[in-house]
Amino acid sequence: MTGDDPLEESESGEPLPDGGEGAAGSRSSSEFRTDGGAAGADDVALDPWGSSSVSDYRKLFEEFGIEEFDEALAEVPNPHYLMRRGVIFGHRDYRPVAEALRNDEPAAVLSGFMPTGDPHIGHKLVFDEIIWHQQQGADAYALIADLEANSARGMSWDEIDEHARDYLLSLLALGFDPEDGTLYRQSTNRELQDLAFELGAEANFSELQAIYGFDGETDVSHMQSVVTQMADILYPQLEESKPTVIPVGPDQDPHVRLARDLAERMRFFKVSKAYASFELEPAERDLVADCYERLDPADVDDDSLRCVHVAEALEETPLSDLDADADTLRSVLTKLEEGGMEPVRPRTRFFDRRASDEAFDALIDAIDGEKRVYEGHVDAFEIDRAEAEELAREIEVDNGGYGFQPPSSIYHRFMTGLTGGKMSSSIPASHISLLDDPADGYDKVKAATTGGRETAEEQREKGGKADECPVYELYAYLLAGDDDEFAKRVYDECVGGERLCGDCKEQAAQLMREFLEEHQEKREEVEELLEQADIELESPRRR
């Protein structure tokens, strides 16, 4: 869940996003965007500490359930240019965050940075995403993942302190407001460590082994750092339950998925839809729901639709006409037959996960209207799902629980190295550090690989390959800033053959030099602000 891994250690050779036109949803993806993938690409493997390479972003939608950000873009108020241009390409459950921002309701944003080297232009994507959410009204959190850097990467505390300061200065220079936001480091945040301890009780080694590939050689501190990152992700909700977004690269998705699971496990109550006193699996519930909609008690000569009636209807229906497999049908028939003459009625169920007796009793008292109380759950017949979720969270918080909402996430594309292939801090020519001398930044851009043709004549005839050009990425991701019209003009001139690579790189190199000059001036200006910020710049730990 750190801001450097997705960019610093990852390869990407496929077409990358272009610019966009002005308002959300106004530009055509076929006109000004690539789809982010090449047919026949290798299977996707997401490793938060490895060198994950996503050669086809579409596979993330298919294999991991990441949603396309374009589908939520129209719901985002004043979307950032990274959203408009498709650099932010996917999300998990971002709509609650967007809704909170639209309605000026509580929301939060958090991301972390593992200080393993200098901050570079890749990190700027995450810095910008945090700052934009803060400007839209979200509570903003930025953390230094020093425990992770020490345990997973073997960084010394002196190295961590040196790099952490550089990350924080760049974050402040780009616009993060420390008075209206929260900065912290994992190693000195006791509240965070206490939360990590509690979350650790809900996870086990087999689970971490399956997600991260841990084995007998994995040291315990590395495993502990995972639980600490789960606590980071949920930390903004310690004082108040609210929609929270984590901006990361897609290789950090395993962290997000685990955090969402742990948020659910920490809840006192699970709210679901039910049709009888016993529990049904989702596929089983769908079968019963379908029968309930189709059957009429009058058809079975009864004043109520009962379990035996639903079982008979299912037995009489060919399996090919049911949206279920044989095992699901067999299981639901067994449960219905055991239910016998119990009426089948839709209800909202509050299932007791880890509530205290006091919390369970308070929930019973708070439910209005008809209800049925069982040993491990309460069924309510006059409350809808949304109201039930809110009531369950309210009772939980009133009785000492957290009431966590599953955290959301947004995913940005990997950046291609200036020399092609991966952008890596171990290959200086492949990336531009935010600390680079502006003249060196200029030279790196001038020496960068492009998507141009073999000759100027061929370029004018066929146009350039902006979608495969690291220099065009610099325009789309950074140099064009909020000016979509400029980004689009660069793209159109390139693919139309009007823009030649030499002139294009010269313009980009000059803009990069100007950006680095301005950024480094601002870093000097905010040094005093950093000294005043509520974060320890030197770790008391030594190993």
Coordinates of C-alpha atoms in Angstrom, one line a residue:
M1 CA 0.0 0.0 0.0
T2 CA 2.9 2.3 -0.7
G3 CA 3.3 5.0 -3.4
D4 CA 6.6 3.9 -4.8
D5 CA 6.2 0.2 -5.6
P6 CA 3.7 0.5 -8.5
L7 CA 6.0 2.8 -10.4
E8 CA 9.5 2.2 -9.3
E9 CA 9.7 -1.5 -9.7
S10 CA 7.2 -2.3 -12.5
E11 CA 7.4 -2.9 -16.2
S12 CA 4.9 -1.8 -18.8
G13 CA 5.3 -1.9 -22.5
E14 CA 1.8 -1.5 -23.6
P15 CA 0.0 1.6 -24.9
L16 CA -0.6 4.1 -22.2
P17 CA -3.2 6.8 -21.8
D18 CA -3.4 10.0 -23.6
G19 CA -4.9 13.3 -22.7
G20 CA -8.5 14.1 -22.5
E21 CA -11.0 16.8 -23.4
G22 CA -12.5 19.1 -20.9
A23 CA -15.5 18.0 -18.9
A24 CA -16.0 14.6 -17.4
G25 CA -17.4 12.1 -19.9
S26 CA -17.1 14.5 -22.9
R27 CA -14.3 12.9 -24.8
S28 CA -14.5 9.7 -26.8
S29 CA -12.2 6.9 -25.7
S30 CA -11.6 5.8 -29.2
E31 CA -10.7 9.4 -30.2
F32 CA -8.2 10.2 -27.5
R33 CA -7.5 7.2 -25.4
T34 CA -6.2 3.7 -25.7
D35 CA -7.9 0.8 -23.9
G36 CA -4.7 0.0 -22.0
G37 CA -4.1 -3.5 -23.2
A38 CA -2.8 -5.8 -25.9
A39 CA -4.6 -9.0 -26.9
G40 CA -2.9 -12.2 -25.8
A41 CA -1.0 -10.7 -22.9
D42 CA 0.3 -12.9 -20.1
D43 CA -1.8 -13.6 -17.0
V44 CA -1.7 -10.9 -14.4
A45 CA 0.1 -11.4 -11.2
L46 CA -0.1 -8.8 -8.5
D47 CA 2.8 -8.7 -6.0
P48 CA 3.1 -5.6 -3.7
W49 CA 6.8 -6.1 -3.1
G50 CA 7.8 -7.6 -6.5
S51 CA 8.0 -6.4 -10.0
S52 CA 4.4 -6.8 -11.1
S53 CA 3.8 -6.1 -14.7
V54 CA 0.3 -5.5 -16.0
S55 CA 0.5 -5.9 -19.7
D56 CA -3.2 -5.9 -20.1
Y57 CA -5.2 -3.7 -17.7
R58 CA -8.4 -5.3 -18.9
K59 CA -7.4 -8.5 -17.2
L60 CA -7.7 -6.7 -13.9
F61 CA -11.4 -6.1 -14.5
E62 CA -11.9 -9.8 -15.4
E63 CA -9.7 -11.5 -12.8
F64 CA -9.7 -9.3 -9.8
G65 CA -13.0 -7.5 -10.0
I66 CA -11.5 -4.0 -10.4
E67 CA -14.1 -1.7 -11.9
E68 CA -13.4 0.7 -14.8
F69 CA -13.1 4.2 -13.5
D70 CA -14.7 5.7 -16.6
E71 CA -18.0 4.3 -15.5
A72 CA -17.9 6.3 -12.2
L73 CA -16.3 9.5 -13.7
A74 CA -19.5 11.3 -14.3
E75 CA -20.3 11.0 -10.5
V76 CA -17.0 12.7 -9.5
P77 CA -17.2 16.4 -8.7
N78 CA -14.5 18.5 -10.5
P79 CA -12.5 15.4 -11.5
H80 CA -8.7 15.6 -11.5
Y81 CA -7.0 15.5 -14.9
L82 CA -5.5 12.1 -14.0
M83 CA -9.1 10.8 -13.9
R84 CA -10.2 12.6 -17.1
R85 CA -7.2 11.3 -19.1
G86 CA -7.6 7.7 -17.9
V87 CA -4.3 7.6 -16.0
I88 CA -6.6 6.6 -13.1
F89 CA -8.2 3.7 -14.9
G90 CA -9.8 1.5 -12.2
H91 CA -11.4 1.5 -8.8
R92 CA -13.0 -0.6 -6.0
D93 CA -16.2 0.8 -4.6
Y94 CA -15.3 4.5 -5.2
R95 CA -18.9 5.7 -5.6
P96 CA -19.5 6.2 -1.8
V97 CA -16.4 8.5 -1.8
A98 CA -17.6 10.4 -4.8
E99 CA -21.1 10.8 -3.3
A100 CA -19.6 12.1 0.0
L101 CA -17.5 14.7 -1.9
R102 CA -20.5 15.8 -3.9
N103 CA -22.7 16.2 -0.8
D104 CA -20.0 17.8 1.4
E105 CA -20.1 14.8 3.7
P106 CA -17.2 13.2 5.6
A107 CA -14.7 11.3 3.5
A108 CA -11.0 10.5 3.7
V109 CA -8.0 9.7 1.5
L110 CA -4.9 7.9 2.6
S111 CA -1.8 6.6 0.9
G112 CA 1.7 5.6 2.1
F113 CA 5.2 5.9 0.9
M114 CA 8.0 3.5 1.5
P115 CA 11.2 5.6 1.5
T116 CA 13.5 3.3 -0.3
G117 CA 15.0 6.0 -2.6
D118 CA 14.4 9.5 -3.9
P119 CA 10.8 10.6 -4.6
H120 CA 10.4 10.7 -8.4
I121 CA 7.8 11.7 -11.0
G122 CA 5.9 8.5 -10.5
H123 CA 5.3 9.3 -6.8
K124 CA 3.9 12.6 -7.9
L125 CA 0.8 10.8 -9.2
V126 CA 0.0 9.6 -5.7
F127 CA 0.9 13.0 -4.1
D128 CA -1.5 14.7 -6.6
E129 CA -4.3 12.2 -5.8
I130 CA -4.0 12.8 -2.1
I131 CA -3.9 16.6 -2.5
W132 CA -6.8 16.7 -4.9
H133 CA -9.0 14.7 -2.5
Q134 CA -8.0 17.1 0.3
Q135 CA -8.9 20.1 -1.8
Q136 CA -12.4 18.5 -2.5
G137 CA -13.0 18.3 1.3
A138 CA -11.7 14.9 2.3
D139 CA -9.7 14.3 5.4
A140 CA -6.2 13.6 4.0
Y141 CA -3.6 11.2 5.5
A142 CA -0.1 10.6 4.2
L143 CA 2.2 8.2 6.0
I144 CA 5.8 7.0 5.8
A145 CA 5.8 3.2 5.7
D146 CA 9.0 2.9 7.7
L147 CA 8.2 -0.4 9.3
E148 CA 7.6 -1.9 5.9
A149 CA 10.8 -0.4 4.5
N150 CA 12.8 -1.8 7.4
S151 CA 11.2 -5.3 7.4
A152 CA 10.5 -5.9 3.7
R153 CA 13.4 -4.0 2.2
G154 CA 16.0 -4.1 4.9
M155 CA 16.4 -0.3 4.9
S156 CA 18.4 1.1 7.9
W157 CA 16.6 3.7 10.0
D158 CA 19.1 6.4 9.0
E159 CA 18.4 5.7 5.3
I160 CA 14.7 5.8 6.0
D161 CA 14.9 9.1 7.9
E162 CA 16.8 10.7 5.1
H163 CA 14.4 9.6 2.3
A164 CA 11.3 10.2 4.4
R165 CA 12.2 13.9 4.8
D166 CA 12.5 14.2 1.0
Y167 CA 9.1 12.6 0.4
L168 CA 7.4 14.8 2.9
L169 CA 9.0 18.0 1.5
S170 CA 7.8 17.2 -2.0
L171 CA 4.3 16.4 -0.8
L172 CA 4.1 19.7 1.0
A173 CA 5.6 21.6 -2.0
L174 CA 2.9 20.1 -4.3
G175 CA 0.2 21.5 -2.0
F176 CA -0.6 19.2 0.9
D177 CA -1.9 21.2 3.8
P178 CA -0.5 19.7 7.0
E179 CA -2.7 21.9 9.2
D180 CA -5.8 20.4 7.6
G181 CA -4.3 16.9 7.1
T182 CA -2.5 14.2 9.0
L183 CA 1.1 13.1 8.5
Y184 CA 2.6 10.1 10.4
R185 CA 5.1 7.4 10.3
Q186 CA 4.2 3.8 11.2
S187 CA 6.9 3.3 13.8
T188 CA 5.8 6.1 16.1
N189 CA 2.0 5.9 15.8
R190 CA 0.8 3.9 18.9
E191 CA -2.9 4.1 17.9
L192 CA -2.0 2.5 14.6
Q193 CA 0.0 -0.2 16.2
D194 CA -2.8 -1.0 18.7
L195 CA -5.2 -1.2 15.8
A196 CA -2.8 -3.5 13.9
F197 CA -2.7 -5.8 17.0
E198 CA -6.5 -6.1 16.9
L199 CA -6.6 -6.7 13.2
G200 CA -4.0 -9.4 13.5
A201 CA -6.4 -11.4 15.6
E202 CA -8.7 -11.6 12.6
A203 CA -6.0 -12.8 10.1
N204 CA -3.9 -16.0 10.1
F205 CA -0.7 -17.3 8.5
S206 CA -2.5 -19.5 5.9
E207 CA -4.3 -16.4 4.6
L208 CA -1.2 -14.3 4.3
Q209 CA 0.6 -17.3 2.7
A210 CA -2.2 -17.6 0.1
I211 CA -2.2 -13.8 -0.7
Y212 CA 1.4 -12.9 -0.5
G213 CA 3.3 -16.2 -1.0
F214 CA 4.8 -16.1 2.5
D215 CA 6.6 -19.3 3.5
G216 CA 8.8 -20.7 6.3
E217 CA 11.6 -18.3 5.3
T218 CA 9.5 -15.2 5.7
D219 CA 10.4 -13.3 8.9
V220 CA 7.7 -12.4 11.3
S221 CA 8.4 -8.6 11.1
H222 CA 7.6 -8.8 7.4
M223 CA 4.3 -10.5 8.2
Q224 CA 3.6 -8.0 10.9
S225 CA 4.2 -5.1 8.5
V226 CA 1.2 -6.4 6.4
V227 CA -1.1 -6.2 9.4
T228 CA 0.3 -2.7 10.0
Q229 CA -0.6 -1.7 6.5
M230 CA -4.1 -3.0 7.0
A231 CA -4.3 -0.7 10.1
D232 CA -3.0 2.2 7.9
I233 CA -5.9 1.7 5.5
L234 CA -8.5 1.7 8.2
Y235 CA -6.8 4.3 10.4
P236 CA -8.8 7.3 9.0
Q237 CA -12.0 5.7 10.4
L238 CA -10.7 5.3 14.0
E239 CA -12.6 8.4 15.2
E240 CA -15.5 8.3 12.7
S241 CA -16.7 5.8 10.2
K242 CA -16.6 7.3 6.7
P243 CA -15.9 6.4 3.1
T244 CA -12.2 6.2 2.6
V245 CA -10.2 5.9 -0.6
I246 CA -6.7 4.5 -1.0
P247 CA -4.9 5.7 -4.2
V248 CA -2.3 3.1 -5.4
G249 CA -0.9 1.2 -8.3
P250 CA -2.7 -2.0 -9.2
D251 CA 0.0 -4.2 -7.8
Q252 CA -1.1 -3.0 -4.3
D253 CA -4.6 -4.4 -4.8
P254 CA -3.9 -7.5 -2.6
H255 CA -3.5 -5.1 0.3
V256 CA -6.8 -3.4 -0.5
R257 CA -8.7 -6.7 -0.8
L258 CA -7.4 -8.0 2.5
A259 CA -8.2 -4.6 4.2
R260 CA -11.8 -4.8 2.9
D261 CA -12.1 -8.3 4.3
L262 CA -10.8 -7.4 7.7
A263 CA -13.0 -4.3 7.9
E264 CA -16.0 -6.7 7.5
R265 CA -14.7 -9.1 10.0
M266 CA -14.3 -6.4 12.6
R267 CA -18.0 -5.5 12.3
F268 CA -20.4 -6.5 15.1
F269 CA -23.2 -7.4 12.7
K270 CA -23.5 -8.6 9.1
V271 CA -26.6 -7.3 7.4
S272 CA -28.1 -9.4 4.6
K273 CA -31.3 -10.3 3.0
A274 CA -33.1 -13.5 4.0
Y275 CA -36.2 -15.5 3.3
A276 CA -36.5 -17.9 6.3
S277 CA -35.1 -18.4 9.7
F278 CA -32.1 -20.4 8.5
E279 CA -29.1 -19.1 6.6
L280 CA -28.7 -19.4 2.8
E281 CA -25.6 -19.0 0.7
P282 CA -25.9 -16.2 -1.9
A283 CA -26.6 -18.6 -4.8
E284 CA -29.2 -20.5 -2.7
R285 CA -30.8 -17.2 -1.7
D286 CA -31.1 -16.3 -5.4
L287 CA -33.0 -19.5 -6.1
V288 CA -35.4 -19.0 -3.3
A289 CA -35.9 -15.3 -4.2
D290 CA -36.8 -16.3 -7.8
C291 CA -39.4 -18.8 -6.5
Y292 CA -40.8 -16.3 -4.1
E293 CA -41.3 -13.8 -7.0
R294 CA -43.0 -16.4 -9.2
L295 CA -45.2 -18.3 -6.8
D296 CA -48.5 -17.1 -5.3
P297 CA -49.8 -18.6 -2.0
A298 CA -53.2 -19.1 -3.8
D299 CA -51.5 -21.4 -6.2
V300 CA -50.7 -23.8 -3.3
D301 CA -54.0 -23.4 -1.5
D302 CA -52.4 -21.7 1.5
D303 CA -52.5 -18.2 3.0
S304 CA -48.6 -18.2 3.1
L305 CA -45.9 -19.4 0.8
R306 CA -44.0 -22.0 2.8
C307 CA -40.6 -23.8 2.6
V308 CA -42.2 -27.0 1.4
H309 CA -44.0 -25.1 -1.4
V310 CA -40.7 -23.6 -2.7
A311 CA -39.0 -27.0 -2.5
E312 CA -41.7 -28.6 -4.5
A313 CA -41.5 -25.9 -7.2
L314 CA -37.8 -26.2 -7.5
E315 CA -38.0 -30.0 -7.7
E316 CA -40.5 -29.7 -10.6
T317 CA -38.3 -27.2 -12.5
P318 CA -35.6 -28.7 -14.9
L319 CA -32.1 -27.8 -13.7
S320 CA -31.4 -26.3 -17.1
D321 CA -34.1 -23.7 -16.4
L322 CA -32.5 -22.7 -13.1
D323 CA -29.7 -20.3 -12.7
A324 CA -27.7 -22.7 -10.4
D325 CA -25.7 -25.8 -10.4
A326 CA -26.8 -29.2 -9.1
D327 CA -24.9 -28.9 -5.8
T328 CA -26.5 -25.6 -5.1
L329 CA -30.0 -27.0 -5.9
R330 CA -29.4 -30.0 -3.7
S331 CA -28.2 -27.9 -0.7
V332 CA -31.1 -25.5 -0.9
L333 CA -33.7 -28.3 -1.2
T334 CA -32.3 -29.9 2.0
K335 CA -32.6 -26.6 3.9
L336 CA -36.1 -26.0 2.6
E337 CA -37.3 -29.5 3.5
E338 CA -35.9 -29.1 7.0
G339 CA -37.7 -25.8 7.2
G340 CA -41.0 -27.6 6.5
M341 CA -44.1 -25.4 7.0
E342 CA -42.2 -22.3 8.0
P343 CA -43.4 -19.4 5.9
V344 CA -41.0 -17.9 3.3
R345 CA -41.0 -14.2 3.6
P346 CA -38.3 -11.6 2.7
R347 CA -36.7 -10.0 5.7
T348 CA -33.5 -8.1 6.6
R349 CA -31.2 -10.1 8.8
F350 CA -28.8 -8.8 11.4
F351 CA -26.3 -11.6 12.0
D352 CA -24.2 -11.5 15.2
R353 CA -20.5 -11.6 14.2
R354 CA -18.7 -10.4 17.3
A355 CA -21.1 -8.2 19.2
S356 CA -21.2 -8.0 23.0
D357 CA -24.4 -9.1 24.7
E358 CA -25.1 -5.4 25.4
A359 CA -24.8 -4.5 21.8
F360 CA -27.0 -7.4 20.7
D361 CA -29.7 -6.3 23.2
A362 CA -29.4 -2.7 22.1
L363 CA -29.9 -3.7 18.5
I364 CA -33.0 -5.7 19.4
D365 CA -34.4 -2.6 21.2
A366 CA -33.6 -0.3 18.3
I367 CA -35.4 -2.3 15.6
D368 CA -38.9 -0.9 15.0
G369 CA -41.8 -2.9 13.7
E370 CA -42.1 -6.7 13.3
K371 CA -39.0 -8.7 14.2
R372 CA -38.0 -12.2 15.1
V373 CA -35.1 -12.8 17.6
Y374 CA -33.0 -15.9 17.4
E375 CA -29.9 -17.0 19.2
G376 CA -27.4 -15.7 16.7
H377 CA -29.4 -13.2 14.6
V378 CA -32.4 -10.9 14.4
D379 CA -34.8 -10.8 11.4
A380 CA -36.6 -7.5 10.8
F381 CA -39.5 -7.2 8.4
E382 CA -40.1 -3.5 8.2
I383 CA -36.6 -2.0 7.5
D384 CA -34.8 -1.9 4.2
R385 CA -31.1 -2.9 3.7
A386 CA -29.7 0.6 3.6
E387 CA -31.5 1.6 6.9
A388 CA -30.4 -1.6 8.5
E389 CA -26.7 -1.0 7.6
E390 CA -26.8 2.4 9.1
L391 CA -28.6 1.1 12.3
A392 CA -26.1 -1.7 12.7
R393 CA -23.2 0.7 12.4
E394 CA -24.8 3.2 14.9
I395 CA -25.4 0.5 17.5
E396 CA -21.8 -0.9 17.0
V397 CA -20.2 2.5 17.5
D398 CA -22.4 3.3 20.5
N399 CA -21.2 0.1 22.1
G400 CA -17.5 0.5 21.6
G401 CA -17.0 -0.9 18.0
Y402 CA -15.4 0.8 15.0
G403 CA -18.2 0.5 12.5
F404 CA -15.7 0.4 9.7
Q405 CA -16.8 0.9 6.1
P406 CA -15.0 -1.2 3.6
P407 CA -12.2 1.0 2.2
S408 CA -12.3 2.1 -1.5
S409 CA -9.4 2.4 -3.9
I410 CA -8.4 4.0 -7.2
Y411 CA -5.7 2.6 -9.4
H412 CA -3.3 4.5 -11.7
R413 CA -1.4 3.1 -14.6
F414 CA 2.3 2.2 -14.3
M415 CA 4.7 4.6 -16.0
T416 CA 7.0 3.5 -18.7
G417 CA 10.7 4.3 -18.1
L418 CA 12.2 7.0 -20.2
T419 CA 14.5 4.4 -21.8
G420 CA 11.6 2.0 -22.4
G421 CA 10.7 -1.0 -20.3
K422 CA 10.4 -0.4 -16.6
M423 CA 10.8 2.8 -14.6
S424 CA 13.2 1.9 -11.8
S425 CA 15.1 4.0 -9.2
S426 CA 18.0 1.6 -9.8
I427 CA 18.2 2.8 -13.5
P428 CA 18.8 6.6 -13.2
A429 CA 18.2 7.3 -16.9
S430 CA 14.7 5.6 -16.7
H431 CA 13.2 8.0 -14.3
I432 CA 13.3 11.6 -13.2
S433 CA 13.8 12.2 -9.5
L434 CA 12.0 15.2 -8.0
L435 CA 15.5 16.1 -6.6
D436 CA 17.3 15.9 -9.9
D437 CA 19.2 19.0 -11.0
P438 CA 16.8 20.7 -13.5
A439 CA 19.6 20.5 -16.2
D440 CA 19.8 16.7 -15.7
G441 CA 16.0 16.4 -16.0
Y442 CA 16.3 18.3 -19.3
D443 CA 19.0 15.9 -20.5
K444 CA 17.1 12.8 -19.5
V445 CA 14.0 13.9 -21.5
K446 CA 16.1 14.8 -24.5
A447 CA 17.7 11.3 -24.4
A448 CA 14.3 9.5 -23.9
T449 CA 12.9 6.8 -26.1
T450 CA 9.9 8.0 -28.3
G451 CA 7.1 6.5 -30.2
G452 CA 8.3 8.2 -33.4
R453 CA 8.9 6.6 -36.9
E454 CA 12.3 5.8 -38.4
T455 CA 12.4 9.0 -40.5
A456 CA 10.8 12.4 -40.4
E457 CA 9.3 11.7 -43.8
E458 CA 7.6 8.5 -42.5
Q459 CA 6.5 10.4 -39.3
R460 CA 4.8 13.1 -41.5
E461 CA 3.2 10.4 -43.6
K462 CA 2.0 7.9 -41.0
G463 CA 2.1 9.9 -37.8
G464 CA 3.8 9.1 -34.5
K465 CA 2.8 6.4 -32.0
A466 CA 1.9 8.7 -29.1
D467 CA 0.2 5.7 -27.3
E468 CA 3.6 4.0 -27.0
C469 CA 5.7 7.0 -26.3
P470 CA 7.3 7.7 -22.8
V471 CA 7.7 11.3 -23.7
Y472 CA 4.0 11.7 -24.5
E473 CA 3.3 10.1 -21.1
L474 CA 5.2 13.0 -19.5
Y475 CA 2.8 15.4 -21.2
A476 CA -0.3 13.5 -20.2
Y477 CA 0.8 12.6 -16.6
L478 CA 2.6 15.8 -15.6
L479 CA 3.8 18.4 -18.1
A480 CA 0.3 19.4 -19.5
G481 CA -0.9 19.9 -15.9
D482 CA -4.7 20.7 -15.9
D483 CA -4.7 21.8 -19.5
D484 CA -6.5 19.1 -21.4
E485 CA -6.6 21.1 -24.5
F486 CA -2.7 21.3 -24.6
A487 CA -2.4 17.6 -23.9
K488 CA -4.8 16.8 -26.7
R489 CA -3.1 19.1 -29.1
V490 CA 0.3 17.4 -28.5
Y491 CA -1.4 14.0 -29.1
D492 CA -3.2 15.1 -32.2
E493 CA -0.2 16.7 -33.7
C494 CA 1.9 13.6 -33.0
V495 CA -0.5 11.0 -34.5
G496 CA -1.3 13.4 -37.3
G497 CA 2.3 13.7 -38.4
E498 CA 2.6 17.5 -37.7
R499 CA 4.8 17.1 -34.6
L500 CA 8.3 15.6 -35.0
C501 CA 10.1 13.9 -32.1
G502 CA 13.0 16.3 -31.9
D503 CA 10.8 19.4 -31.4
C504 CA 8.4 17.4 -29.1
K505 CA 11.3 16.3 -26.8
E506 CA 12.8 19.8 -26.8
Q507 CA 9.5 21.3 -25.6
A508 CA 9.0 18.5 -23.0
A509 CA 12.6 18.9 -21.8
Q510 CA 12.1 22.6 -21.3
L511 CA 8.9 22.1 -19.4
M512 CA 10.5 19.4 -17.2
R513 CA 13.4 21.7 -16.4
E514 CA 10.9 24.5 -15.4
F515 CA 8.8 22.0 -13.3
L516 CA 11.9 20.8 -11.4
E517 CA 13.1 24.4 -10.8
E518 CA 9.7 25.5 -9.5
H519 CA 9.3 22.3 -7.4
Q520 CA 12.7 22.6 -5.8
E521 CA 12.1 26.2 -5.0
K522 CA 8.9 25.3 -3.3
R523 CA 10.6 22.5 -1.4
E524 CA 12.9 25.1 0.2
E525 CA 9.9 27.3 1.0
V526 CA 8.1 24.5 2.9
E527 CA 11.0 23.3 5.0
E528 CA 9.9 25.4 8.0
L529 CA 6.3 24.1 7.5
L530 CA 7.7 20.5 7.7
E531 CA 9.6 21.3 10.9
Q532 CA 6.3 22.6 12.4
A533 CA 4.3 19.6 11.2
D534 CA 3.2 17.0 13.8
I535 CA 5.4 14.2 12.6
E536 CA 8.7 12.9 13.9
L537 CA 11.4 13.3 11.3
E538 CA 13.9 11.1 13.1
S539 CA 13.0 7.6 14.2
P540 CA 13.8 6.6 17.8
R541 CA 14.3 3.1 16.5
R542 CA 17.6 1.6 15.6
R543 CA 18.2 -1.9 14.3

